[in-house]
Amino acid sequence: MPRRKIVCSGKRASHMDRWVNRVAVVTGASSGIGAEISKDLTKAGMVVVGLARRVDRLDELRSGMPEQQRINFHGIKCDVMDEEEVTKTFLFIEEKFGGIDVLVNNAGVYDPSMKLFQEGNHSKISETINTNITGFISCTREAFKSMKKRSFPGHIINMNSISGHNVPNLPTDYYFNVYAATKHAITALTETERQEFAKERLGIKVSSISPGIVQTELSPHFSKEALGNFPHLFPQDVSRAVLYVLGTPPHVQIQEITIKPIRVNS
């Protein structure tokens, strides 16, 4: 299907022009970082397909966008833990929009109130592993398949974490449980992707973005009240990093960005 002409609004970062009318898939797009990335990419003129389990939140996200951005955004229900659902969803995107040019692997779950060895945590641990690792692999595979089929030099951006490189001490009553282990896996998988894609000689870029604690309105664990005076980031801080790595020239690949908050005087 031919790509529709998309109205682009707002200023774009350097070299972002080449992404106008291109298709970006953002997983975990219903809230927080994923929602902010979706808004910024539609503003930059990309066709954004937001994937999430909560389709009602995707509808809310779209309705809250300015009209010129709304026509660029398409929300689709997809649980990245479901292999069959991922395959069908990406095939649908391929058929409707002509292919996937950018993938933002943002979907992830984390319950910092859960201890690694507490009783009855098997279900939550399985959900964390299956979302953060298995779902990540499934989405990357399908996006790469689309890029390779069209010999398109796309870009895959993996939402990592500072806990994917080391395991810092958290404030009292917060626990990493299996989350840090899944993010360490993302660090290794990102490098594996980069090496495998380089052998294909398609010019596909791979970037990892590792933020510290991010305040999201929909997370009771990381709300403004819960974090108090603890230094933290905001979703827009992470989204700007996504725009930065996408806005580099074709020959430049940003492999890793680490974003940490600092305490500032109010």
Coordinates of C-alpha atoms in Angstrom, one line a residue, residues 4-266:
R4 CA -0.1 8.5 2.6
K5 CA 1.2 12.0 2.6
I6 CA 1.5 13.1 6.2
V7 CA 1.2 16.6 7.5
C8 CA 4.2 17.5 9.6
S9 CA 4.1 20.0 12.4
G10 CA 6.7 21.6 14.6
K11 CA 10.5 21.8 14.2
R12 CA 12.5 18.7 13.6
A13 CA 16.0 17.8 14.8
S14 CA 18.9 17.8 12.3
H15 CA 18.6 15.0 9.7
M16 CA 15.1 14.1 10.8
D17 CA 13.7 15.1 7.4
R18 CA 14.6 11.6 6.1
W19 CA 12.1 10.1 8.5
V20 CA 9.1 12.1 7.5
N21 CA 6.3 9.8 6.4
R22 CA 8.4 6.8 7.5
V23 CA 6.8 4.3 9.9
A24 CA 7.8 4.0 13.5
V25 CA 6.5 1.2 15.8
V26 CA 6.6 2.1 19.5
T27 CA 5.9 -0.7 22.0
G28 CA 4.5 0.1 25.4
A29 CA 3.0 3.3 23.9
S30 CA 0.0 3.7 26.2
S31 CA 1.7 5.7 28.9
G32 CA 4.9 7.2 30.3
I33 CA 8.0 7.1 28.1
G34 CA 6.2 5.3 25.2
A35 CA 3.4 7.9 25.0
E36 CA 5.9 10.8 25.1
I37 CA 8.0 9.2 22.3
S38 CA 4.8 8.6 20.2
K39 CA 3.9 12.2 20.5
D40 CA 7.3 13.5 19.6
L41 CA 7.7 11.2 16.6
T42 CA 4.2 12.2 15.2
K43 CA 5.2 15.8 15.7
A44 CA 8.3 15.1 13.7
G45 CA 6.2 13.9 10.8
M46 CA 6.5 10.1 11.2
V47 CA 3.7 7.6 11.0
V48 CA 3.6 6.1 14.4
V49 CA 2.0 2.8 15.3
G50 CA 1.7 2.6 19.0
L51 CA 1.4 -0.9 20.5
A52 CA 0.1 -1.7 24.0
R53 CA -2.2 -4.0 25.9
R54 CA -4.5 -1.1 27.0
V55 CA -6.1 0.0 23.8
D56 CA -8.3 2.5 25.7
R57 CA -5.1 4.3 26.8
L58 CA -3.9 4.4 23.2
D59 CA -7.3 6.0 22.2
E60 CA -6.8 8.6 25.0
L61 CA -3.3 9.3 23.8
R62 CA -4.5 9.9 20.3
S63 CA -7.4 12.1 21.3
G64 CA -5.2 14.3 23.3
M65 CA -2.9 15.1 20.4
P66 CA -3.3 18.1 18.1
E67 CA -5.2 17.3 14.9
Q68 CA -2.0 17.3 12.7
Q69 CA -0.5 14.7 15.0
R70 CA -3.6 12.6 15.4
I71 CA -3.6 11.7 11.7
N72 CA 0.0 10.3 12.1
F73 CA -0.8 8.1 15.1
H74 CA -2.4 4.6 15.0
G75 CA -2.9 2.6 18.2
I76 CA -3.1 -1.2 18.0
K77 CA -3.7 -3.6 20.8
C78 CA -0.7 -6.0 21.1
D79 CA 0.7 -8.0 24.0
V80 CA 4.4 -8.4 23.3
M81 CA 4.5 -11.5 25.5
D82 CA 2.2 -13.3 22.9
E83 CA 4.4 -14.5 20.1
E84 CA 1.5 -15.2 17.7
E85 CA 0.0 -11.8 18.4
V86 CA 3.3 -10.0 17.7
T87 CA 3.7 -11.8 14.4
K88 CA 0.2 -11.0 13.3
T89 CA 0.4 -7.4 14.4
F90 CA 3.7 -6.7 12.6
L91 CA 2.3 -8.4 9.4
F92 CA -0.7 -6.1 9.6
I93 CA 1.5 -3.1 9.9
E94 CA 3.5 -4.3 7.0
E95 CA 0.4 -4.7 4.8
K96 CA -1.2 -1.5 5.8
F97 CA 1.7 0.9 6.0
G98 CA 4.3 -0.7 3.7
G99 CA 6.8 -1.7 6.3
I100 CA 8.5 -0.9 9.6
D101 CA 11.3 1.7 9.3
V102 CA 12.0 2.4 13.0
L103 CA 11.3 0.3 16.1
V104 CA 11.4 1.6 19.6
N105 CA 11.5 -1.3 22.0
N106 CA 10.0 0.4 24.9
A107 CA 7.5 -2.1 26.4
G108 CA 8.6 -3.2 29.8
V109 CA 7.3 -4.1 33.3
Y110 CA 8.8 -3.6 36.7
D111 CA 7.4 -3.9 40.2
P112 CA 10.0 -2.3 42.6
S113 CA 7.9 -3.4 45.6
M114 CA 8.5 -7.1 44.9
K115 CA 11.5 -8.8 46.5
L116 CA 13.4 -11.4 44.4
F117 CA 12.9 -14.3 46.8
Q118 CA 9.5 -13.5 48.4
E119 CA 6.8 -16.1 48.3
G120 CA 4.2 -16.1 45.5
N121 CA 6.2 -13.9 43.1
H122 CA 6.5 -16.5 40.2
S123 CA 3.8 -14.9 38.1
K124 CA 5.3 -11.4 38.3
I125 CA 8.8 -12.6 37.6
S126 CA 7.6 -14.5 34.6
E127 CA 5.7 -11.5 33.3
T128 CA 8.8 -9.3 33.7
I129 CA 11.1 -11.8 31.9
N130 CA 8.6 -12.5 29.1
T131 CA 7.9 -8.8 28.5
N132 CA 11.4 -7.4 28.9
I133 CA 13.3 -10.1 27.1
T134 CA 11.1 -12.5 25.1
G135 CA 8.8 -9.8 23.8
F136 CA 11.8 -7.6 23.0
I137 CA 13.3 -10.4 20.8
S138 CA 10.0 -11.1 19.0
C139 CA 9.4 -7.4 18.1
T140 CA 13.0 -6.9 17.0
R141 CA 12.9 -10.0 14.8
E142 CA 9.7 -8.9 13.0
A143 CA 11.0 -5.3 12.5
F144 CA 14.3 -6.6 11.1
K145 CA 12.4 -8.9 8.8
S146 CA 10.6 -5.9 7.3
M147 CA 13.8 -3.8 6.9
K148 CA 15.7 -6.6 5.3
K149 CA 12.8 -7.4 2.9
R150 CA 13.0 -3.9 1.6
S151 CA 16.8 -3.4 2.0
F152 CA 15.9 -0.4 4.1
P153 CA 18.5 1.1 6.5
G154 CA 16.2 1.4 9.5
H155 CA 16.8 2.1 13.1
I156 CA 16.1 0.0 16.2
I157 CA 16.1 1.8 19.5
N158 CA 16.2 -0.3 22.7
M159 CA 14.9 1.2 25.9
N160 CA 17.4 0.0 28.5
S161 CA 18.2 1.3 32.0
I162 CA 21.1 2.3 34.1
S163 CA 20.4 -1.0 35.9
G164 CA 21.3 -2.7 32.7
H165 CA 24.9 -1.8 33.2
N166 CA 25.3 -2.1 37.0
V167 CA 22.9 -2.6 40.0
P168 CA 22.8 0.5 42.1
N169 CA 21.4 0.7 45.6
L170 CA 17.8 1.8 45.6
P171 CA 16.0 3.9 48.2
T172 CA 14.4 2.0 51.1
D173 CA 11.4 -0.1 50.1
Y174 CA 12.5 -0.3 46.5
Y175 CA 13.8 -3.6 45.0
F176 CA 15.3 -4.6 41.6
N177 CA 14.2 -8.2 41.9
V178 CA 14.6 -9.7 38.3
Y179 CA 14.3 -6.3 36.5
A180 CA 18.0 -5.5 36.6
A181 CA 18.8 -8.9 35.2
T182 CA 16.4 -8.4 32.3
K183 CA 18.0 -5.1 31.5
H184 CA 21.5 -6.6 31.6
A185 CA 20.1 -9.0 29.0
I186 CA 19.0 -6.0 26.9
T187 CA 22.6 -4.7 27.0
A188 CA 23.9 -8.0 25.7
L189 CA 21.1 -8.4 23.2
T190 CA 21.7 -4.9 21.8
E191 CA 25.3 -5.7 21.1
T192 CA 24.3 -9.0 19.6
E193 CA 21.8 -7.2 17.3
R194 CA 24.5 -4.7 16.2
Q195 CA 26.9 -7.5 15.3
E196 CA 24.4 -9.6 13.4
F197 CA 22.9 -6.6 11.6
A198 CA 26.4 -5.4 10.5
K199 CA 26.9 -8.7 8.8
E200 CA 23.8 -8.1 6.7
R201 CA 25.4 -4.8 5.3
L202 CA 22.0 -3.0 5.2
G203 CA 23.0 0.0 7.3
I204 CA 20.5 -0.7 10.1
K205 CA 21.4 1.2 13.2
V206 CA 21.0 -0.1 16.8
S207 CA 20.9 2.3 19.8
S208 CA 20.5 1.7 23.5
I209 CA 19.1 4.4 25.8
S210 CA 19.6 3.9 29.5
P211 CA 17.8 6.3 31.8
G212 CA 17.8 6.4 35.6
I213 CA 14.5 6.5 37.5
V214 CA 11.8 8.2 35.5
Q215 CA 8.6 9.7 37.0
T216 CA 5.5 8.6 35.2
E217 CA 2.0 9.7 36.1
L218 CA 0.6 6.2 35.7
S219 CA 3.1 4.4 37.9
P220 CA 2.2 4.5 41.6
H221 CA 5.8 3.3 42.4
F222 CA 7.4 6.2 40.7
S223 CA 4.9 9.0 41.2
K224 CA 6.0 12.5 42.3
E225 CA 4.8 11.7 45.8
A226 CA 6.6 8.4 46.1
L227 CA 9.9 9.8 44.8
G228 CA 9.7 12.9 47.0
N229 CA 13.0 14.7 46.7
F230 CA 14.9 11.8 45.2
P231 CA 16.5 13.0 41.9
H232 CA 14.5 11.6 38.9
L233 CA 13.9 12.1 35.2
F234 CA 10.7 12.8 33.2
P235 CA 9.4 10.9 30.1
Q236 CA 10.3 13.9 27.9
D237 CA 13.9 13.7 28.9
V238 CA 14.1 10.2 27.4
S239 CA 12.0 11.1 24.4
R240 CA 14.5 13.8 23.5
A241 CA 17.2 11.2 23.5
V242 CA 15.2 9.2 20.9
L243 CA 14.9 12.2 18.7
Y244 CA 18.7 12.8 19.0
V245 CA 19.7 9.3 17.9
L246 CA 17.3 9.3 15.0
G247 CA 18.5 12.8 14.0
T248 CA 22.1 11.7 13.3
P249 CA 23.4 11.4 9.8
P250 CA 23.2 8.0 8.1
H251 CA 26.8 7.3 8.8
V252 CA 26.6 8.0 12.5
Q253 CA 25.4 5.4 15.0
I254 CA 24.8 6.3 18.6
Q255 CA 25.4 3.0 20.4
E256 CA 24.6 4.0 23.9
I257 CA 23.2 6.9 25.8
T258 CA 23.1 7.0 29.6
I259 CA 20.8 9.6 31.2
K260 CA 21.1 10.3 34.9
P261 CA 19.3 13.0 36.9
I262 CA 21.0 15.4 39.2
R263 CA 19.7 17.2 42.2
V264 CA 19.1 20.9 41.5
N265 CA 18.3 23.8 43.8
S266 CA 14.7 24.9 43.5

